[in-house]
Amino acid sequence: MTKPLLILIAGPYASGTNGDPDLMARNLKRLEAAAWPIFQAGHVPMIGEWVALPVLESAGASGPNDPLAEHVMYPTAQRLLAHCDAVLRLPGESRGADQDVAIARERGIPVYTSLEEIPR
């Protein structure tokens, strides 16, 4: 059996929401929908917001629209990519997800664009 991969799920979170918390929550659910299939394939799913949002809260920020978010959201994903073995890029416009993909490719980390591409 091959070593389980830590796979960062990247896709729209805040993009296209105009800061609407309900739309951001819906986008997070869409990202989270990929977690179970990744886990079933024998790997560990990771979503940057799972880390960044509690960090923001513990810093006293009001949420992802707080000015502090720009110093936490993207940097969290960049730091996670130092530990991730792969990225799953979900469809949709997202500057952050595009940055994740660019960093992954610079570092030679595989980027998958569908769940079917992920090794089992």
Coordinates of N, CA and C in Angstrom, one line a residue:
M1 N 0.8 -1.2 0.0 CA 0.0 0.0 0.0 C 0.9 1.2 0.0
T2 N 0.5 2.2 -0.8 CA 1.2 3.5 -0.8 C 0.9 4.4 0.4
K3 N 1.8 5.3 0.7 CA 1.6 6.2 1.8 C 0.4 7.1 1.5
P4 N -0.5 7.3 2.5 CA -1.6 8.2 2.3 C -1.1 9.6 2.0
L5 N -1.8 10.3 1.1 CA -1.4 11.7 0.7 C -2.2 12.7 1.5
L6 N -1.6 13.8 1.9 CA -2.3 14.9 2.4 C -2.7 15.8 1.2
I7 N -4.0 15.9 0.9 CA -4.4 16.6 -0.3 C -5.2 17.8 0.1
L8 N -4.7 19.0 -0.4 CA -5.3 20.3 -0.2 C -6.4 20.4 -1.2
I9 N -7.7 20.6 -0.7 CA -8.8 20.9 -1.6 C -8.9 22.4 -1.8
A10 N -8.7 22.8 -3.1 CA -8.7 24.2 -3.4 C -9.8 24.6 -4.4
G11 N -10.5 25.7 -4.1 CA -11.6 26.1 -4.9 C -12.2 27.4 -4.4
P12 N -13.2 27.9 -5.0 CA -13.8 29.1 -4.5 C -14.3 29.0 -3.1
Y13 N -14.0 30.0 -2.3 CA -14.5 30.2 -0.9 C -15.2 31.6 -0.8
A14 N -14.4 32.6 -0.9 CA -14.9 34.0 -0.8 C -15.2 34.5 -2.2
S15 N -14.6 34.0 -3.2 CA -14.8 34.5 -4.6 C -16.2 34.5 -5.0
G16 N -16.6 35.7 -5.6 CA -18.0 35.8 -6.1 C -19.1 35.9 -5.1
T17 N -18.7 36.1 -3.8 CA -19.7 36.1 -2.8 C -20.1 37.5 -2.3
N18 N -19.2 38.5 -2.6 CA -19.4 39.9 -2.1 C -19.4 39.9 -0.6
G19 N -18.7 38.9 0.0 CA -18.6 38.9 1.5 C -19.9 38.3 2.1
D20 N -20.8 37.8 1.4 CA -22.0 37.2 1.9 C -21.7 35.9 2.7
P21 N -21.9 35.9 4.0 CA -21.5 34.7 4.8 C -22.3 33.4 4.4
D22 N -23.5 33.6 3.9 CA -24.3 32.4 3.5 C -23.7 31.8 2.2
L23 N -23.2 32.6 1.3 CA -22.6 32.1 0.1 C -21.2 31.5 0.4
M24 N -20.5 32.1 1.3 CA -19.2 31.6 1.7 C -19.4 30.2 2.4
A25 N -20.4 30.1 3.2 CA -20.7 28.8 3.8 C -21.1 27.8 2.8
R26 N -21.8 28.2 1.8 CA -22.2 27.2 0.7 C -21.0 26.8 -0.1
N27 N -20.0 27.7 -0.3 CA -18.8 27.4 -1.0 C -18.0 26.4 -0.2
L28 N -17.9 26.6 1.2 CA -17.2 25.7 2.0 C -17.8 24.3 2.0
K29 N -19.1 24.2 2.0 CA -19.7 22.9 1.9 C -19.4 22.2 0.6
R30 N -19.2 23.0 -0.5 CA -18.9 22.4 -1.8 C -17.4 21.9 -1.7
L31 N -16.5 22.6 -1.0 CA -15.2 22.1 -0.8 C -15.2 20.9 0.0
E32 N -16.0 20.9 1.1 CA -16.0 19.8 2.0 C -16.6 18.5 1.4
A33 N -17.4 18.7 0.3 CA -18.0 17.5 -0.3 C -17.0 16.6 -0.9
A34 N -15.8 17.2 -1.2 CA -14.7 16.4 -1.8 C -13.9 15.6 -0.7
A35 N -14.1 16.0 0.6 CA -13.4 15.4 1.6 C -13.6 13.9 1.8
W36 N -14.8 13.4 1.8 CA -15.1 12.0 1.9 C -14.6 11.2 0.8
P37 N -14.7 11.5 -0.4 CA -14.1 10.7 -1.5 C -12.6 10.6 -1.4
I38 N -12.0 11.7 -1.0 CA -10.5 11.7 -0.8 C -10.2 10.7 0.4
F39 N -10.9 10.8 1.4 CA -10.7 9.9 2.6 C -10.9 8.4 2.2
Q40 N -12.0 8.2 1.4 CA -12.3 6.8 1.0 C -11.2 6.3 0.1
A41 N -10.5 7.2 -0.6 CA -9.4 6.7 -1.5 C -8.1 6.4 -0.7
G42 N -8.2 6.6 0.6 CA -7.1 6.3 1.4 C -6.2 7.4 1.8
H43 N -6.7 8.6 1.6 CA -5.8 9.8 1.8 C -6.5 10.7 2.9
V44 N -5.8 11.8 3.2 CA -6.2 12.8 4.2 C -6.6 14.1 3.5
P45 N -7.9 14.5 3.6 CA -8.3 15.7 2.9 C -7.9 16.9 3.9
M46 N -7.6 18.1 3.2 CA -7.3 19.3 4.0 C -7.9 20.5 3.2
I47 N -8.5 21.4 4.0 CA -9.1 22.6 3.4 C -8.5 23.7 4.2
G48 N -7.9 24.7 3.5 CA -7.3 25.8 4.2 C -8.2 26.5 5.2
E49 N -9.4 26.7 4.8 CA -10.4 27.4 5.7 C -10.6 26.6 7.1
W50 N -10.4 25.3 7.1 CA -10.5 24.5 8.3 C -9.4 25.0 9.3
V51 N -8.3 25.5 8.8 CA -7.3 26.0 9.7 C -7.4 27.5 9.8
A52 N -7.6 28.2 8.7 CA -7.6 29.7 8.8 C -8.7 30.3 9.6
L53 N -9.9 29.8 9.5 CA -11.0 30.4 10.2 C -10.9 30.3 11.7
P54 N -10.5 29.2 12.3 CA -10.2 29.2 13.7 C -9.0 30.1 14.1
V55 N -8.0 30.2 13.3 CA -6.9 31.1 13.5 C -7.4 32.6 13.6
L56 N -8.3 32.9 12.6 CA -8.9 34.3 12.6 C -9.7 34.5 13.9
E57 N -10.5 33.5 14.2 CA -11.4 33.7 15.4 C -10.5 33.9 16.7
S58 N -9.4 33.1 16.8 CA -8.6 33.2 18.0 C -7.8 34.5 18.0
A59 N -7.7 35.1 16.9 CA -7.0 36.4 16.8 C -7.9 37.6 17.1
G60 N -9.2 37.3 17.3 CA -10.2 38.3 17.6 C -10.9 38.9 16.4
A61 N -10.6 38.3 15.2 CA -11.2 38.9 14.0 C -12.7 38.5 14.0
S62 N -13.5 39.3 13.2 CA -14.9 39.2 13.2 C -15.3 38.1 12.2
G63 N -14.4 37.6 11.4 CA -14.7 36.6 10.4 C -13.9 36.8 9.1
P64 N -14.2 36.1 8.1 CA -13.4 36.2 6.8 C -13.5 37.5 6.1
N65 N -14.4 38.4 6.5 CA -14.4 39.8 6.0 C -13.6 40.8 6.8
D66 N -13.1 40.4 7.9 CA -12.2 41.2 8.7 C -11.0 41.6 8.0
P67 N -10.4 42.8 8.2 CA -9.2 43.2 7.6 C -8.0 42.2 7.9
L68 N -8.0 41.6 9.0 CA -7.0 40.7 9.4 C -7.0 39.4 8.5
A69 N -8.1 39.1 7.8 CA -8.2 37.9 7.0 C -7.1 37.9 5.9
E70 N -6.8 39.0 5.3 CA -5.8 39.0 4.2 C -4.4 38.5 4.7
H71 N -4.2 38.7 6.0 CA -2.9 38.2 6.6 C -3.0 36.8 7.1
V72 N -4.2 36.2 7.0 CA -4.3 34.8 7.5 C -4.7 33.8 6.4
M73 N -5.7 34.2 5.6 CA -6.3 33.2 4.7 C -5.3 32.7 3.7
Y74 N -4.7 33.5 2.9 CA -3.8 33.0 1.9 C -2.5 32.5 2.5
P75 N -1.9 33.2 3.5 CA -0.7 32.6 4.1 C -1.0 31.2 4.7
T76 N -2.2 31.0 5.2 CA -2.4 29.6 5.8 C -2.3 28.6 4.7
A77 N -2.9 28.8 3.5 CA -2.8 27.9 2.4 C -1.4 27.7 2.0
Q78 N -0.6 28.8 1.9 CA 0.8 28.7 1.5 C 1.6 27.9 2.5
R79 N 1.3 28.0 3.8 CA 2.0 27.2 4.8 C 1.6 25.8 4.7
L80 N 0.3 25.5 4.5 CA -0.2 24.1 4.4 C 0.5 23.4 3.2
L81 N 0.7 24.2 2.1 CA 1.3 23.6 1.0 C 2.7 23.1 1.2
A82 N 3.4 23.5 2.3 CA 4.7 23.0 2.7 C 4.6 21.6 3.2
H83 N 3.3 21.2 3.5 CA 3.1 19.8 4.1 C 2.3 18.9 3.2
C84 N 1.6 19.5 2.2 CA 0.7 18.7 1.4 C 1.4 18.0 0.3
D85 N 0.9 16.8 -0.1 CA 1.5 16.0 -1.1 C 0.8 16.2 -2.4
A86 N -0.4 16.8 -2.4 CA -1.1 17.0 -3.7 C -2.2 18.1 -3.5
V87 N -2.7 18.6 -4.6 CA -3.8 19.6 -4.5 C -4.9 19.1 -5.4
L88 N -6.1 19.2 -4.9 CA -7.3 19.0 -5.8 C -7.9 20.3 -6.1
R89 N -7.9 20.8 -7.3 CA -8.4 22.1 -7.7 C -9.8 21.9 -8.2
L90 N -10.8 22.3 -7.5 CA -12.2 22.3 -7.9 C -12.5 23.4 -8.8
P91 N -13.5 23.2 -9.7 CA -13.9 24.3 -10.7 C -14.4 25.6 -10.0
G92 N -14.2 26.6 -10.7 CA -14.7 27.9 -10.2 C -13.6 28.9 -10.1
E93 N -14.0 30.2 -10.3 CA -13.0 31.3 -10.2 C -12.6 31.5 -8.8
S94 N -11.3 31.5 -8.6 CA -10.8 31.7 -7.2 C -9.3 32.1 -7.3
R95 N -9.0 33.3 -6.9 CA -7.6 33.8 -6.9 C -6.8 33.0 -6.0
G96 N -7.3 32.7 -4.8 CA -6.6 31.9 -3.8 C -6.3 30.5 -4.3
A97 N -7.3 29.8 -4.9 CA -7.1 28.5 -5.4 C -6.1 28.5 -6.5
D98 N -6.1 29.5 -7.4 CA -5.2 29.6 -8.4 C -3.7 29.8 -7.9
Q99 N -3.6 30.6 -6.8 CA -2.3 30.7 -6.1 C -1.8 29.4 -5.6
D100 N -2.8 28.6 -5.0 CA -2.4 27.3 -4.4 C -1.9 26.4 -5.6
V101 N -2.5 26.4 -6.7 CA -2.1 25.6 -7.8 C -0.7 26.1 -8.3
A102 N -0.5 27.4 -8.4 CA 0.8 27.9 -8.9 C 1.9 27.5 -7.9
I103 N 1.7 27.6 -6.6 CA 2.7 27.2 -5.6 C 3.0 25.7 -5.7
A104 N 1.9 24.9 -5.8 CA 2.1 23.5 -5.9 C 2.9 23.1 -7.2
R105 N 2.6 23.7 -8.3 CA 3.4 23.4 -9.5 C 4.8 23.8 -9.4
E106 N 5.1 25.0 -8.8 CA 6.4 25.5 -8.5 C 7.2 24.5 -7.7
R107 N 6.5 23.8 -6.8 CA 7.2 22.9 -5.8 C 7.1 21.5 -6.3
G108 N 6.6 21.2 -7.5 CA 6.5 19.9 -8.0 C 5.4 19.0 -7.4
I109 N 4.5 19.6 -6.7 CA 3.4 18.9 -6.1 C 2.3 18.6 -7.1
P110 N 1.8 17.4 -7.2 CA 0.8 17.1 -8.2 C -0.5 17.9 -8.0
V111 N -1.1 18.3 -9.1 CA -2.4 19.0 -9.0 C -3.4 18.2 -9.8
Y112 N -4.5 17.8 -9.1 CA -5.5 17.0 -9.7 C -6.7 18.0 -10.0
T113 N -7.4 17.7 -11.1 CA -8.6 18.6 -11.3 C -9.9 17.8 -11.2
S114 N -9.8 16.5 -10.8 CA -11.0 15.7 -10.6 C -10.7 14.7 -9.6
L115 N -11.7 14.2 -8.9 CA -11.5 13.2 -7.9 C -11.1 11.9 -8.5
E116 N -11.5 11.6 -9.8 CA -11.1 10.4 -10.5 C -9.6 10.3 -10.7
E117 N -8.9 11.5 -10.8 CA -7.4 11.5 -11.0 C -6.6 11.0 -9.8
I118 N -7.2 11.1 -8.6 CA -6.5 10.8 -7.4 C -6.3 9.3 -7.2
P119 N -5.0 9.0 -7.0 CA -4.7 7.5 -6.9 C -5.4 6.9 -5.7
R120 N -5.8 5.6 -5.8 CA -6.4 4.9 -4.8 C -5.4 4.0 -4.1

